[in-house]
Coordinates of C-alpha atoms in Angstrom, one line a residue:
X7 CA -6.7 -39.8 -33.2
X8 CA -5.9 -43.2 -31.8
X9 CA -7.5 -44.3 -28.5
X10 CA -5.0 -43.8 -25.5
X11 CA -6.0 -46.9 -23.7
X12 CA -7.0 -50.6 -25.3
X13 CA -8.7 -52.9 -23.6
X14 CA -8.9 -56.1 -25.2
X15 CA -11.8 -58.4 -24.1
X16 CA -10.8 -62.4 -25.2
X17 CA -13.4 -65.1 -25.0
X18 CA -14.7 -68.8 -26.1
X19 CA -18.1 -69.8 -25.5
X20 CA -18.3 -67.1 -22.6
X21 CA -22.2 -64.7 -24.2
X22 CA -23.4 -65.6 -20.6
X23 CA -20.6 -63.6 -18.7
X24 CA -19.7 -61.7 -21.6
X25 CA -22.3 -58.4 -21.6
X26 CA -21.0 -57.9 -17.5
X27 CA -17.3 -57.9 -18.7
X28 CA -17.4 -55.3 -21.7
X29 CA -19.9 -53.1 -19.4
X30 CA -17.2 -52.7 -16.9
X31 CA -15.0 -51.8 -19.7
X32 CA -17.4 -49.1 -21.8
X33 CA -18.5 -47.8 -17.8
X34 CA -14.7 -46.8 -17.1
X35 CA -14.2 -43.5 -15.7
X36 CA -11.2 -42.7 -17.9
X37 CA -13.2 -42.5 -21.7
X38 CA -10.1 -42.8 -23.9
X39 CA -10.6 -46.3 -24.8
X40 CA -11.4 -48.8 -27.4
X41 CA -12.6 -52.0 -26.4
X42 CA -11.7 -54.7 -28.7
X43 CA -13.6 -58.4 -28.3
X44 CA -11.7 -60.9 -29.7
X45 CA -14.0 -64.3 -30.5
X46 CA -11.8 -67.1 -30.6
X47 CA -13.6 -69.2 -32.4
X48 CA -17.0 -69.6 -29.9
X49 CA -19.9 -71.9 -31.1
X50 CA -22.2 -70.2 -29.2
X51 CA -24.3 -67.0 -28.8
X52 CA -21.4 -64.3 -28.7
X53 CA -21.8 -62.5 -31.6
X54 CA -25.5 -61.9 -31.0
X55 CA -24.4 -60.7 -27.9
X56 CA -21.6 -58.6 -28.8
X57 CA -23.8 -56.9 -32.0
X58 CA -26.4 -55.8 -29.3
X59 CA -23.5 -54.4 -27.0
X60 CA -22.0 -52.7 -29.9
X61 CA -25.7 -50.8 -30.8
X62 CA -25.0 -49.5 -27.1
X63 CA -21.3 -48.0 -27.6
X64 CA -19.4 -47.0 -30.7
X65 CA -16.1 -47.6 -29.0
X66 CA -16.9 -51.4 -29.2
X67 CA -15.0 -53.6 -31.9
X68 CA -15.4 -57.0 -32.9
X69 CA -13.2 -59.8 -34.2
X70 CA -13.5 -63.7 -35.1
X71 CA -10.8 -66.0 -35.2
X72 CA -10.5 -69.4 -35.1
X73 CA -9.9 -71.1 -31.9
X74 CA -6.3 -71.3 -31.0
X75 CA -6.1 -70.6 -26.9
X76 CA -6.2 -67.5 -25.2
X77 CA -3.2 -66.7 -25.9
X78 CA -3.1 -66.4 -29.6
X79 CA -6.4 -64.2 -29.0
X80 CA -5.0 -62.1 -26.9
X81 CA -1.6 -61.7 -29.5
X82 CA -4.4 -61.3 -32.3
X83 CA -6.4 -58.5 -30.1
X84 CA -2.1 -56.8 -29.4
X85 CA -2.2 -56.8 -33.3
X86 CA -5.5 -55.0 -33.7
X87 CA -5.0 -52.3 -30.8
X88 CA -4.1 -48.8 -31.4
X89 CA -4.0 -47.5 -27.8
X90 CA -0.9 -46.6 -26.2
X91 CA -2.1 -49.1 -23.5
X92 CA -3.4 -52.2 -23.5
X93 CA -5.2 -54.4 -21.0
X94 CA -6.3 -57.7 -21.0
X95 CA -9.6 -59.1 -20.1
X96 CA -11.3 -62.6 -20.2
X97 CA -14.7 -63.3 -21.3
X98 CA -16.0 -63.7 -18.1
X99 CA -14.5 -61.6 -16.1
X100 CA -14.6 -57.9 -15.0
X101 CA -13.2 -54.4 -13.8
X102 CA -13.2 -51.8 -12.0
X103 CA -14.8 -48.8 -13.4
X104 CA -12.0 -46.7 -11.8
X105 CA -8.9 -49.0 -12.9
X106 CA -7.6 -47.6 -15.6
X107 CA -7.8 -44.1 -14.6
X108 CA -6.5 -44.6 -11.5
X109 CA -3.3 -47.2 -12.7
X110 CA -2.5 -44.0 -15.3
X111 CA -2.5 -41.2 -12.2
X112 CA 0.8 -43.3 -11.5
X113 CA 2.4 -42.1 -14.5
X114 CA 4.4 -39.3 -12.5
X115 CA 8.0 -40.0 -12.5
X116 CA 7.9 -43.3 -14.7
X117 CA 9.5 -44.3 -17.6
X118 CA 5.9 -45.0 -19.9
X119 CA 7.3 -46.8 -22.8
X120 CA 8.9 -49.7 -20.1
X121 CA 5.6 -49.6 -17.4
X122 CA 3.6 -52.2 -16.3
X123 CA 1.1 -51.4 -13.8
X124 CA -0.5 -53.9 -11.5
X125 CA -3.1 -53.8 -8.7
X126 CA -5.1 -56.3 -6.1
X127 CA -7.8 -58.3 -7.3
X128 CA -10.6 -60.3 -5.7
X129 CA -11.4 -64.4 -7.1
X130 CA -15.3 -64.5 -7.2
X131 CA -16.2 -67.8 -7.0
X132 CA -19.8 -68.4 -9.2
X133 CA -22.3 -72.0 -9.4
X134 CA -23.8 -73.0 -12.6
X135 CA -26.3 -70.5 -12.1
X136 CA -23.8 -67.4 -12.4
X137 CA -24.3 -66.9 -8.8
X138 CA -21.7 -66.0 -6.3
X139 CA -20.8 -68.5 -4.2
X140 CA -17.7 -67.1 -2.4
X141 CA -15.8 -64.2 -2.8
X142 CA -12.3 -63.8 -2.2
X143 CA -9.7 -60.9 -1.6
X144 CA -6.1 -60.9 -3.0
X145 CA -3.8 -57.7 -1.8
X146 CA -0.5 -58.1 -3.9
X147 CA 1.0 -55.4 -2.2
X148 CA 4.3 -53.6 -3.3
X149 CA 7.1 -56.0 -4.5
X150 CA 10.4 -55.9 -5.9
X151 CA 11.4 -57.4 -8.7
X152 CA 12.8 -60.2 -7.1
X153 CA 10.2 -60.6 -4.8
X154 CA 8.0 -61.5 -8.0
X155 CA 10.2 -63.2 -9.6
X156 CA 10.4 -65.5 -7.1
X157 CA 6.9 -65.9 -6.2
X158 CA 6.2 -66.7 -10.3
X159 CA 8.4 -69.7 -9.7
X160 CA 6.1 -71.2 -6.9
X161 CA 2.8 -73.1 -8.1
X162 CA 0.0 -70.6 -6.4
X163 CA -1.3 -74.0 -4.4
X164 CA 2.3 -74.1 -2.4
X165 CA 2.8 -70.6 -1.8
X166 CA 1.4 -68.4 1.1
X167 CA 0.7 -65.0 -0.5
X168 CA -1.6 -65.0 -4.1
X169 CA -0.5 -64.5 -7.5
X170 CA 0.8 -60.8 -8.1
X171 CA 1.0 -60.3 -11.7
X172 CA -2.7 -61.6 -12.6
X173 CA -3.3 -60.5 -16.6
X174 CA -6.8 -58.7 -15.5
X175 CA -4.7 -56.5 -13.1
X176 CA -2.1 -55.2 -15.4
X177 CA -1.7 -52.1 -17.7
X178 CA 0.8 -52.5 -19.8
X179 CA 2.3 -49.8 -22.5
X180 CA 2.5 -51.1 -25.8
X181 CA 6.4 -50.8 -26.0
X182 CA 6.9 -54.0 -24.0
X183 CA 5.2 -56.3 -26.6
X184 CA 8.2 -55.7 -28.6
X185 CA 10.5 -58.1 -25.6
X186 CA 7.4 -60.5 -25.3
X187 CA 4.7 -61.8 -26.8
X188 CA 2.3 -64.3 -25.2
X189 CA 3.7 -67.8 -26.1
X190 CA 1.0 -70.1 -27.6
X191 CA 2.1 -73.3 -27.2
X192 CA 1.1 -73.0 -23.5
X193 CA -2.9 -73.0 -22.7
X194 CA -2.0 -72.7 -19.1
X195 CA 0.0 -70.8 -17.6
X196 CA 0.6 -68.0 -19.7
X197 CA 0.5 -65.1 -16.9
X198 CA 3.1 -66.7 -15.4
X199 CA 5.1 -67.3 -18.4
X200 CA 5.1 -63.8 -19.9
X201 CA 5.3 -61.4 -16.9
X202 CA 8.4 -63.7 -15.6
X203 CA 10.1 -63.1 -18.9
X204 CA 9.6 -59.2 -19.0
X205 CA 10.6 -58.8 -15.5
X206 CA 14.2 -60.7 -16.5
X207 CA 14.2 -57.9 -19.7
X208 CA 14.1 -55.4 -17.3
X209 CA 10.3 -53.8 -17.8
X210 CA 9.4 -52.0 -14.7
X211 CA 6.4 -53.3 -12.7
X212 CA 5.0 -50.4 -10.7
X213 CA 1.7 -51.3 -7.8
X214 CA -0.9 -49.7 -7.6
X215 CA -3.6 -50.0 -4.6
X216 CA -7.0 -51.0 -5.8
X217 CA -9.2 -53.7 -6.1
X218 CA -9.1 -53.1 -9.9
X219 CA -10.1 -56.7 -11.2
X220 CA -12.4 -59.3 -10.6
X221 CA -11.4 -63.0 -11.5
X222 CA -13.5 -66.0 -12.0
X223 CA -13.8 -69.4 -11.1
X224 CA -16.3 -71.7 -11.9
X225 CA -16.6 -75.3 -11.3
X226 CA -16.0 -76.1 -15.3
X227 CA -12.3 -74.0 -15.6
X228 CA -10.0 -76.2 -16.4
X229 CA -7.3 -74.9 -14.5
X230 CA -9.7 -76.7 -11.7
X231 CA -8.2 -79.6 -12.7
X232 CA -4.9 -81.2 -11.4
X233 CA -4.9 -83.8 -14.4
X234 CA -4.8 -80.6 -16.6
X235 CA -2.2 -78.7 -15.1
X236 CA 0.7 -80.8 -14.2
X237 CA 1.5 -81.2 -17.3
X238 CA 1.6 -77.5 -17.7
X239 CA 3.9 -76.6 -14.4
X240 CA 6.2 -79.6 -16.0
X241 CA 6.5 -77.3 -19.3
X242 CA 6.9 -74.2 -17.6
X243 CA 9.6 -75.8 -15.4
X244 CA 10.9 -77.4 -18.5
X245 CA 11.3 -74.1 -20.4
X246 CA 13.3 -72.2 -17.2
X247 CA 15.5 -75.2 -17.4
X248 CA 16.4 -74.4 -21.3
X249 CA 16.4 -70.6 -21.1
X250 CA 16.6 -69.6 -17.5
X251 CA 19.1 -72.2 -15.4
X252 CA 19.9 -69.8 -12.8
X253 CA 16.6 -70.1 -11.4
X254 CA 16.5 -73.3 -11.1
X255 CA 16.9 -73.1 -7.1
X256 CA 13.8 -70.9 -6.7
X257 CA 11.6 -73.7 -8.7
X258 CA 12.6 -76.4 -5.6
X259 CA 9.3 -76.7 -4.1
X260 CA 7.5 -77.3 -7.0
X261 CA 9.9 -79.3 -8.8
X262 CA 9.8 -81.4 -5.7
X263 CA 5.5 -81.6 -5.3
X264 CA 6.1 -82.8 -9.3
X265 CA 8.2 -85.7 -8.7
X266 CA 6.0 -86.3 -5.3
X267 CA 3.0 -86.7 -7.3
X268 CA 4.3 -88.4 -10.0
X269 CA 6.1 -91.1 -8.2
X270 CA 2.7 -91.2 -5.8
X271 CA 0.6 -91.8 -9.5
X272 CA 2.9 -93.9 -11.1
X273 CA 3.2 -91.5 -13.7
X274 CA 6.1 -92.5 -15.3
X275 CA 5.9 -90.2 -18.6
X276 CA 6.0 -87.1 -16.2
X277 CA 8.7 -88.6 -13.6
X278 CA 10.9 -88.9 -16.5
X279 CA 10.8 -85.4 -17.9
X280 CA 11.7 -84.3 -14.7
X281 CA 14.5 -86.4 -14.2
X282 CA 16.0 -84.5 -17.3
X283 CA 15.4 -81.4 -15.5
X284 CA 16.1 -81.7 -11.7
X285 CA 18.7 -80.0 -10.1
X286 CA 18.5 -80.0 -6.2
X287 CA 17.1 -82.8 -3.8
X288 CA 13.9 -84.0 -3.4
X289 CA 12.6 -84.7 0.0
X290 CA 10.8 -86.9 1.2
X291 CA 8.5 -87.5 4.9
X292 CA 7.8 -84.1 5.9
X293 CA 11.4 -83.3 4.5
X294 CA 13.2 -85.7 7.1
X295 CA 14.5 -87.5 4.5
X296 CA 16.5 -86.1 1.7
X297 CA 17.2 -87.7 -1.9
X298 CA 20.0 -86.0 -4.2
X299 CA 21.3 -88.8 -6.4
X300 CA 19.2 -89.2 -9.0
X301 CA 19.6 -92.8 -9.3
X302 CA 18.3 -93.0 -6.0
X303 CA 15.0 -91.4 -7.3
X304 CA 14.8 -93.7 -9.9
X305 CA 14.7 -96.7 -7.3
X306 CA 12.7 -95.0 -5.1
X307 CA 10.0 -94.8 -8.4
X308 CA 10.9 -98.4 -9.2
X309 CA 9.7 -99.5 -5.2
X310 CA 6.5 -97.9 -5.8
X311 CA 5.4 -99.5 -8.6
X312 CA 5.6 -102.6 -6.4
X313 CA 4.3 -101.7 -3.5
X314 CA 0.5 -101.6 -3.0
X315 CA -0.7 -97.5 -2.4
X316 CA -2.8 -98.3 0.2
X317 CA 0.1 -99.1 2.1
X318 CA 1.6 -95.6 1.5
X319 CA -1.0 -93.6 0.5
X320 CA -3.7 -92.9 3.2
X321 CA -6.2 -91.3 0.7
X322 CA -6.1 -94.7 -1.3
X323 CA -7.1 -96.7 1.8
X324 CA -10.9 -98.3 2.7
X325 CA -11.9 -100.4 4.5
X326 CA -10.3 -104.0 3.1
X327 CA -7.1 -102.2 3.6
X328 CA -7.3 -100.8 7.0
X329 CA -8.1 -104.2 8.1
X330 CA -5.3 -105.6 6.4
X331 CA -3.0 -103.4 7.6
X332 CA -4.7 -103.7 11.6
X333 CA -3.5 -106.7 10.6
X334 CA 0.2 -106.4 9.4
X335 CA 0.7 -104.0 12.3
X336 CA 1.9 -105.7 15.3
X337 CA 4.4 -107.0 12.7
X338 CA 5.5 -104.2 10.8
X339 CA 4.2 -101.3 12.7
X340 CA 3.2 -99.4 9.5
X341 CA -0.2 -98.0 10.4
X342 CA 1.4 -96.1 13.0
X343 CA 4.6 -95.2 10.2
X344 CA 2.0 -94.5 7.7
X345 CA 0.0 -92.2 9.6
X346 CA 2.9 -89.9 10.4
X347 CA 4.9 -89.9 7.5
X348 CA 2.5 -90.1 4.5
X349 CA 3.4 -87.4 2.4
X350 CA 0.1 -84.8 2.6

């Protein structure tokens, strides 16, 4: 007989983080499990690792791949599960040993084969040392489905309530891999991506109130990394354009940070992909001044590549160009404009 519940454990390079992660799977208080580790492609000790955990616990299966992102593990480990459900879990991160039985205790009075559960979370934050630094609790609450759909739209650094639909939180029945599978072009991202496009094929996403998963961040993740990501929100914004227009108005705020940043970087590449895509206007100033002509923007972008940052930008001010501007100031005024109106 097939496992009820498959929990599918994804990592690269993780073997320090790796043995507290598939313990909080094998420890679960609901027994009906497999627990799947899918190596995608690690150059370090995991398989040493994973062979002494699997002497502890016959339920333990391993699989090497080569690297292709976490997504295309975590589509590999879908294709190797034989549980009804599945849940997903990164290399170095864990659960709670009461999750799964208590996100299936919510069956009553659901349709199973279109269910997704989710559940709260705490971010653990950990030093080089794998010690906790700071610890951090994320109650999702109830939502409705537009609720989430909406807060999926906002970038989690602009928005006041935490990501809902975290992939270590969810418990999803097999059935709804058949309306999505995790995309692999995107190495960021991918939470967002899929649960946004199963909500919009109508799968169900029922809360349920624990603390079920514990997330990671360490000072190495690249997600840490604005460089990383903007490109990512850009592609994720870029992909509702094509497939998803209506939404468009719910993406403003983070369309408008984009073209912010880029026009405050002078990243030209990334300004003009988002030209293609905008559809509503970008403010400026604390939003006291509007832009909605797009050939407005692109002067706007053209100004800045003139004009020195420092004059703009108070983060790309020192000393020389204080002084230069105490300077310029009885003329011009702008150290007092600057201070109030620099975009934070």
């Amino acid at each position: 007989m097939p496992p009820v519940v498959s929990i599918v454990v994804t990592c690269f390079n993780q073997d320090r983080y790796l043995e507290k992660s598939v313990k909080s799977v094998i420890n679960q208080t609901f027994a009906d499990l497999e627990c799947l580790i899918v190596d995608d492609g690690s150059t370090d000790n995991t398989r040493e690792v994973v062979e002494n955990l699997m002497r502890l616990d016959s339920r333990i299966k391993y699989f090497y791949k080569e690297n292709g992102g976490v997504s295309s593990a975590r589509n590999f480990g879908f294709g190797q599960a034989q549980g009804e459900w599945i849940q997903f879990l990164d290399g170095d991160d864990w659960i709670d040993e009461r999750k799964t039985e208590f996100q299936l205790s919510h069956l009553k009075g659901v349709e199973p084969q279109n269910a997704v559960f989710y559940c709260d979370y705490e971010r653990v934050f950990l030093d080089g040392e794998k010690n906790i630094t700071d610890r951090q609790l994320n109650i999702v609450g109830y939502l409705t489905k537009e609720q989430l759909i909406q807060r999926l739209l906002i970038p989690d650094f602009l928005a006041e309530s935490p990501f809902p639909l975290l992939q270590q939180c969810l418990l999803m029945n097999r059935s709804i891999f058949s309306k999505k599978m995790f995309d692999e072009s995107l190495k960021a991202l991918q939470d967002r991506d899929f649960t946004l496009d199963l909500l919009l094929a109508g799968v169900d996403f029922i809360y349920t109130p624990i603390v079920g998963a514990f997330y990671t961040k360490h000072r190495t993740n690249r997600t840490n990394k604005w460089s990383y990501m903007k490109g990512y929100y850009i592609l994720f914004y870029e992909t509702i354009y094509r497939q998803h227009k209506e939404l468009l108005p719910l993406c403003e705020s983070g369309i408008n940070f984009l073209v912010q940043d880029t026009i405050r970087e002078k990243d030209k590449d990334n300004f003009e992909r988002l030209m293609k895509i905008i559809r509503s206007p970008v403010y400026f100033l604390d939003k006291r001044v509007k832009v909605s002509n797009a050939t407005l923007l692109k002067l706007i972008y053209s100004l800045r590549m003139i004009v020195p940052s420092f004059i703009l930008y108070q983060k790309y001010r020192g000393p020389r160009s204080q002084k230069i501007l105490s300077l310029l100031s009885p003329l011009f005024n702008l150290t007092k404009y600057s201070k109030n109106n620099a975009p934070s």
